[in-house]
Coordinates of C-alpha atoms in Angstrom, one line a residue:
X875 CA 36.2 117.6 -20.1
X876 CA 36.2 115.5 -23.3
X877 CA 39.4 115.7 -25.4
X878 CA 38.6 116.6 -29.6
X879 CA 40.3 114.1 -31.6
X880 CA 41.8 116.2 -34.9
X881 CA 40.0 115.1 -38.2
X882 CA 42.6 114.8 -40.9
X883 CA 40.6 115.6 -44.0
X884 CA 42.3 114.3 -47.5
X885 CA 43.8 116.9 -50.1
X886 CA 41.7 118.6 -52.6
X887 CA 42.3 116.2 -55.9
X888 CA 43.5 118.7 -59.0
X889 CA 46.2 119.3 -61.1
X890 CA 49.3 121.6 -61.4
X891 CA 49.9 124.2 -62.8
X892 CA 53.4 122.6 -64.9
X893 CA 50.7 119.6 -65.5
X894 CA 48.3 121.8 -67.4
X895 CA 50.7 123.1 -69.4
X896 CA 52.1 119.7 -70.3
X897 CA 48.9 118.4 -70.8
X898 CA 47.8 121.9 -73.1
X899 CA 51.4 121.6 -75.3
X900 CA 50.8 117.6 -75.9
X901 CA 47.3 118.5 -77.1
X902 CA 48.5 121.4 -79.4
X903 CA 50.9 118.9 -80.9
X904 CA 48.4 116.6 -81.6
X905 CA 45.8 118.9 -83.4
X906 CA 48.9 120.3 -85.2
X907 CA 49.9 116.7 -86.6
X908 CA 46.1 116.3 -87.3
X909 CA 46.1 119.3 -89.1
X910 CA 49.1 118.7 -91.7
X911 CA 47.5 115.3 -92.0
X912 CA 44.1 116.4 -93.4
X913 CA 45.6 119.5 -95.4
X914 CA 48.0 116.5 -96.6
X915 CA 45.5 114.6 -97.9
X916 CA 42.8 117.8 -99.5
X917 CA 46.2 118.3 -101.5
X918 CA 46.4 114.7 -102.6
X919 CA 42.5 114.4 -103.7
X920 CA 43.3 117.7 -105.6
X921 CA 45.8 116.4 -107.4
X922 CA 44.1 112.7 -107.8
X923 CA 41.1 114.9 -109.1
X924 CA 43.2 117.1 -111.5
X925 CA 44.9 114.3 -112.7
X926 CA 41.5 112.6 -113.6
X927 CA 40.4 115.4 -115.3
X928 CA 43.6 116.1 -117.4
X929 CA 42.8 111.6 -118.3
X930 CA 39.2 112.3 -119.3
X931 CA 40.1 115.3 -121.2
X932 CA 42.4 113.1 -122.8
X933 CA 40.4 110.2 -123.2
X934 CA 37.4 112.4 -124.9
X935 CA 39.7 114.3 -127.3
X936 CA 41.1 110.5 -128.5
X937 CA 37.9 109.0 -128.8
X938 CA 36.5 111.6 -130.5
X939 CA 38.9 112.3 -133.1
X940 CA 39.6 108.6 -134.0
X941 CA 35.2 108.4 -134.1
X942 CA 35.4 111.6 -136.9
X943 CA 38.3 110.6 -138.6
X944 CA 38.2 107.1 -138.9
X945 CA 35.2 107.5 -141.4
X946 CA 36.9 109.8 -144.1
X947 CA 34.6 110.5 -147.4
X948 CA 36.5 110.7 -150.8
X949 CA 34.4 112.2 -152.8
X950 CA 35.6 114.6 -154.7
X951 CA 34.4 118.7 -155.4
X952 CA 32.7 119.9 -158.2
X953 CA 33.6 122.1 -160.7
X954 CA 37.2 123.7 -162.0
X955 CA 39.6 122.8 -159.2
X956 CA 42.8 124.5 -159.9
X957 CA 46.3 122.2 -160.6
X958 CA 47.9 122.7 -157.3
X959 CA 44.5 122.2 -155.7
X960 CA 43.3 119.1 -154.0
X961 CA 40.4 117.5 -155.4
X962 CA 39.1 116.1 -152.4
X963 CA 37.5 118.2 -149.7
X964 CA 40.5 118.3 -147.5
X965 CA 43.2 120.8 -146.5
X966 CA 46.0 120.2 -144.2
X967 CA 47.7 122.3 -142.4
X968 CA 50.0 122.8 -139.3
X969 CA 47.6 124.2 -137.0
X970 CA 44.4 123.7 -138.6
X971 CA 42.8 120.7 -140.8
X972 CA 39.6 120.7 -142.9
X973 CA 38.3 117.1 -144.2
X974 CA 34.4 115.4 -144.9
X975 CA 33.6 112.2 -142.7
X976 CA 30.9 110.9 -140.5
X977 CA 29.5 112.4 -137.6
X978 CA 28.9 108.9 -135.0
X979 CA 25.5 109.1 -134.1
X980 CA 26.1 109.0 -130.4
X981 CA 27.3 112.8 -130.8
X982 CA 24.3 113.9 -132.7
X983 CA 22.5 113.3 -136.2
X984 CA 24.6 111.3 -138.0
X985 CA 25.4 111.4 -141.7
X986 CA 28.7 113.4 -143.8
X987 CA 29.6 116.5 -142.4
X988 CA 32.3 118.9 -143.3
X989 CA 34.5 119.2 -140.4
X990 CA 37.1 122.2 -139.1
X991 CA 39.5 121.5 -136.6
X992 CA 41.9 123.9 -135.1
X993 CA 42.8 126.5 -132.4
X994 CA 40.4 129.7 -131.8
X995 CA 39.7 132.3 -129.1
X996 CA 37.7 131.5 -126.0
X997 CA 37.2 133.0 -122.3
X998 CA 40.4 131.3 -120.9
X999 CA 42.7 131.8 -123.5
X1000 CA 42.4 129.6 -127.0
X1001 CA 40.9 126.5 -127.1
X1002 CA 40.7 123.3 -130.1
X1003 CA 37.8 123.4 -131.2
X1004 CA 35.9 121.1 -133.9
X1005 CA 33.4 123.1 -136.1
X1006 CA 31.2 121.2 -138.7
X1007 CA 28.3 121.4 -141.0
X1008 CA 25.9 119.3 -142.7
X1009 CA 27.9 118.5 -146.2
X1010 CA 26.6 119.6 -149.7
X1011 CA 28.1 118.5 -152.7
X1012 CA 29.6 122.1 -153.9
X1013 CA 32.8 123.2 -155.5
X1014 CA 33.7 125.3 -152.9
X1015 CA 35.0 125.0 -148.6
X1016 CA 31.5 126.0 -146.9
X1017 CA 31.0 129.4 -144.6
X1018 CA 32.4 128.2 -141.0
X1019 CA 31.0 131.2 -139.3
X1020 CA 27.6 129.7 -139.8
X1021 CA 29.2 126.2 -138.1
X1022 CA 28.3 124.5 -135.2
X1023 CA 31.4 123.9 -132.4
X1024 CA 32.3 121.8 -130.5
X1025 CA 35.2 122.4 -127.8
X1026 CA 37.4 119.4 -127.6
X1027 CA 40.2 120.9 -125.2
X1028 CA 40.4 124.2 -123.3
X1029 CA 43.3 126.8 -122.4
X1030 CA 45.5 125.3 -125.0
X1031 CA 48.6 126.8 -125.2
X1032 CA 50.0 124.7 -128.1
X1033 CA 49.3 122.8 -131.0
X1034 CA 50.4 120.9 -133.9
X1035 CA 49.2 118.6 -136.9
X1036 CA 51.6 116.2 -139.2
X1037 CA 50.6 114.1 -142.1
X1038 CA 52.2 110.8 -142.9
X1039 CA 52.6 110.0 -146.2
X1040 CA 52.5 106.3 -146.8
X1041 CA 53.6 106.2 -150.0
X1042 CA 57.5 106.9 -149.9
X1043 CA 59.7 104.0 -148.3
X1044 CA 60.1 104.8 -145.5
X1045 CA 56.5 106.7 -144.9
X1046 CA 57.2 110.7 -143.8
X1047 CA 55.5 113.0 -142.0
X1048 CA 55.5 116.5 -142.3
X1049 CA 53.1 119.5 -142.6
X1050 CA 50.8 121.0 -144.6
X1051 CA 49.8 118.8 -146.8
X1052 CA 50.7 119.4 -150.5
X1053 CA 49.8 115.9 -152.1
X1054 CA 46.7 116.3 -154.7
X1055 CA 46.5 112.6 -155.9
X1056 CA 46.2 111.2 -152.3
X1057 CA 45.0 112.1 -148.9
X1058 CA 47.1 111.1 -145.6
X1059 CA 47.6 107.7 -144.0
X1060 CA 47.7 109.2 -140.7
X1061 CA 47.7 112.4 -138.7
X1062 CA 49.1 113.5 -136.2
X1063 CA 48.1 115.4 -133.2
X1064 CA 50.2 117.5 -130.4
X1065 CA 48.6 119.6 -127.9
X1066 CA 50.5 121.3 -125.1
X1067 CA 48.0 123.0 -122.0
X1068 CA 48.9 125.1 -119.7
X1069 CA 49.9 122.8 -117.0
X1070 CA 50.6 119.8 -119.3
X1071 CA 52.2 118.3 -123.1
X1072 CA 49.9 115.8 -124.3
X1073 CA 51.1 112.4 -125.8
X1074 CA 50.4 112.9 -129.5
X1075 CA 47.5 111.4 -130.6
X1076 CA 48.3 109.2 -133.9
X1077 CA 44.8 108.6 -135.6
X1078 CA 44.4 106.4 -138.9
X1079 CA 42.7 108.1 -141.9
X1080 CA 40.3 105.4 -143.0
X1081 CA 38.1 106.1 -146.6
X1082 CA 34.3 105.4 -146.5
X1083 CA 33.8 102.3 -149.0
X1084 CA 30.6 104.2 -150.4
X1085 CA 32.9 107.4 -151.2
X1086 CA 35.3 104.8 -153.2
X1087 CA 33.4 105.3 -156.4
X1088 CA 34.4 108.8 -156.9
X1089 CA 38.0 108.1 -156.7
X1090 CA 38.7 108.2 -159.8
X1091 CA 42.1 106.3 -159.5
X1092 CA 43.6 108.2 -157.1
X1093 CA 45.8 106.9 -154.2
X1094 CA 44.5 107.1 -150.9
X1095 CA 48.0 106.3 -148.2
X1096 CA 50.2 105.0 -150.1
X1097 CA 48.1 102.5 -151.9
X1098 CA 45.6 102.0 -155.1

């Protein structure tokens, strides 16, 4: 009778139960740490972004103020203008400013416009807005409800204009502007938002040499 020789078959190859769960708590830590990561760095491109919008706005506003009021007509109003009146189409004031330059071509049809700047009511609270008109040699300010605008920065929740005063030694600065002989060497602009203060934007007020003519001897920052 032939004897059976026992097989000895190897062990079924798997893991344990405590593996599995080793395995399962490493891999949670991982996707966790993977997961702070990428939120990590949505957060940063939202702020990068945020931050480059808050530049551009910044950059815009700059740009486009020095453009407007680096080209400042002189010429002065017709008809009676009243003693404590300002000859010259331009009024000064803390919040708002009114003044006749050039509109730069790249911004639309060029040529002297009469030009409004200051706060007003929008959708998401008030913004500064720049409203301007062709310009028409008349006495009087024109209508700016029949203006075109133009919003330069939105949700504004603060702004100021000062005047420098060349003439006195040393210049000043203060607001509204009360000088009649003279219009200011330089204004300046402060404009708090709602999740940032501006750096003031200093512009230079600088006359058109065709507007020169109608002077009339008057002194334009500080000198003759």
């Amino acid at each position: 009778m032939a004897m059976r020789v026992p097989v000895h078959r190897p062990a079924a190859a798997g893991f344990t139960l405590v593996e599995l769960l080793v395995v399962i708590s490493l891999l949670s830590l991982v996707m966790l740490a993977m997961g702070s990561a990428l939120r990590t760095t949505a957060q940063t491109e939202e702020r990068v972004d945020a931050r480059l919008r808050k530049v551009d706005e910044l950059r815009v506003a700059d740009n486009f103020l020095r453009s407007v009021l680096g080209r400042v007509s002189l010429r002065k109003r017709l008809g009676v203008i009243a003693v404590d009146e300002s000859p010259y189409f331009f009024a000064g004031r803390p919040q708002d400013m009114v003044w006749v330059g050039v509109m730069p071509a790249r911004y639309g049809a060029g040529g002297r416009f009469f030009f409004h700047l200051g706060l007003e009511d929008a959708p998401g609270g008030q913004a500064l807005v720049l409203r301007y008109l062709p310009f028409t040699q008349e006495g009087s300010m024109p209508d700016w409800g029949r203006a075109e605008s133009y919003v330069l920065v939105p949700a504004v929740t603060g702004f100021e204009i000062r005047f420098e005063d060349a003439a006195p030694e040393p210049p000043q600065w203060g607001a509204p502007w009360t000088l009649t002989d003279r219009l200011p060497q330089r204004v300046a602009f402060q404009i708090r938002t709602a999740t940032d203060v501006w750096p003031d934007i200093v512009v230079p007020m600088r006359t058109l040499p065709s507007s020169d003519q109608s002077m009339g001897g008057a002194v334009f920052g500080g000198s003759q």
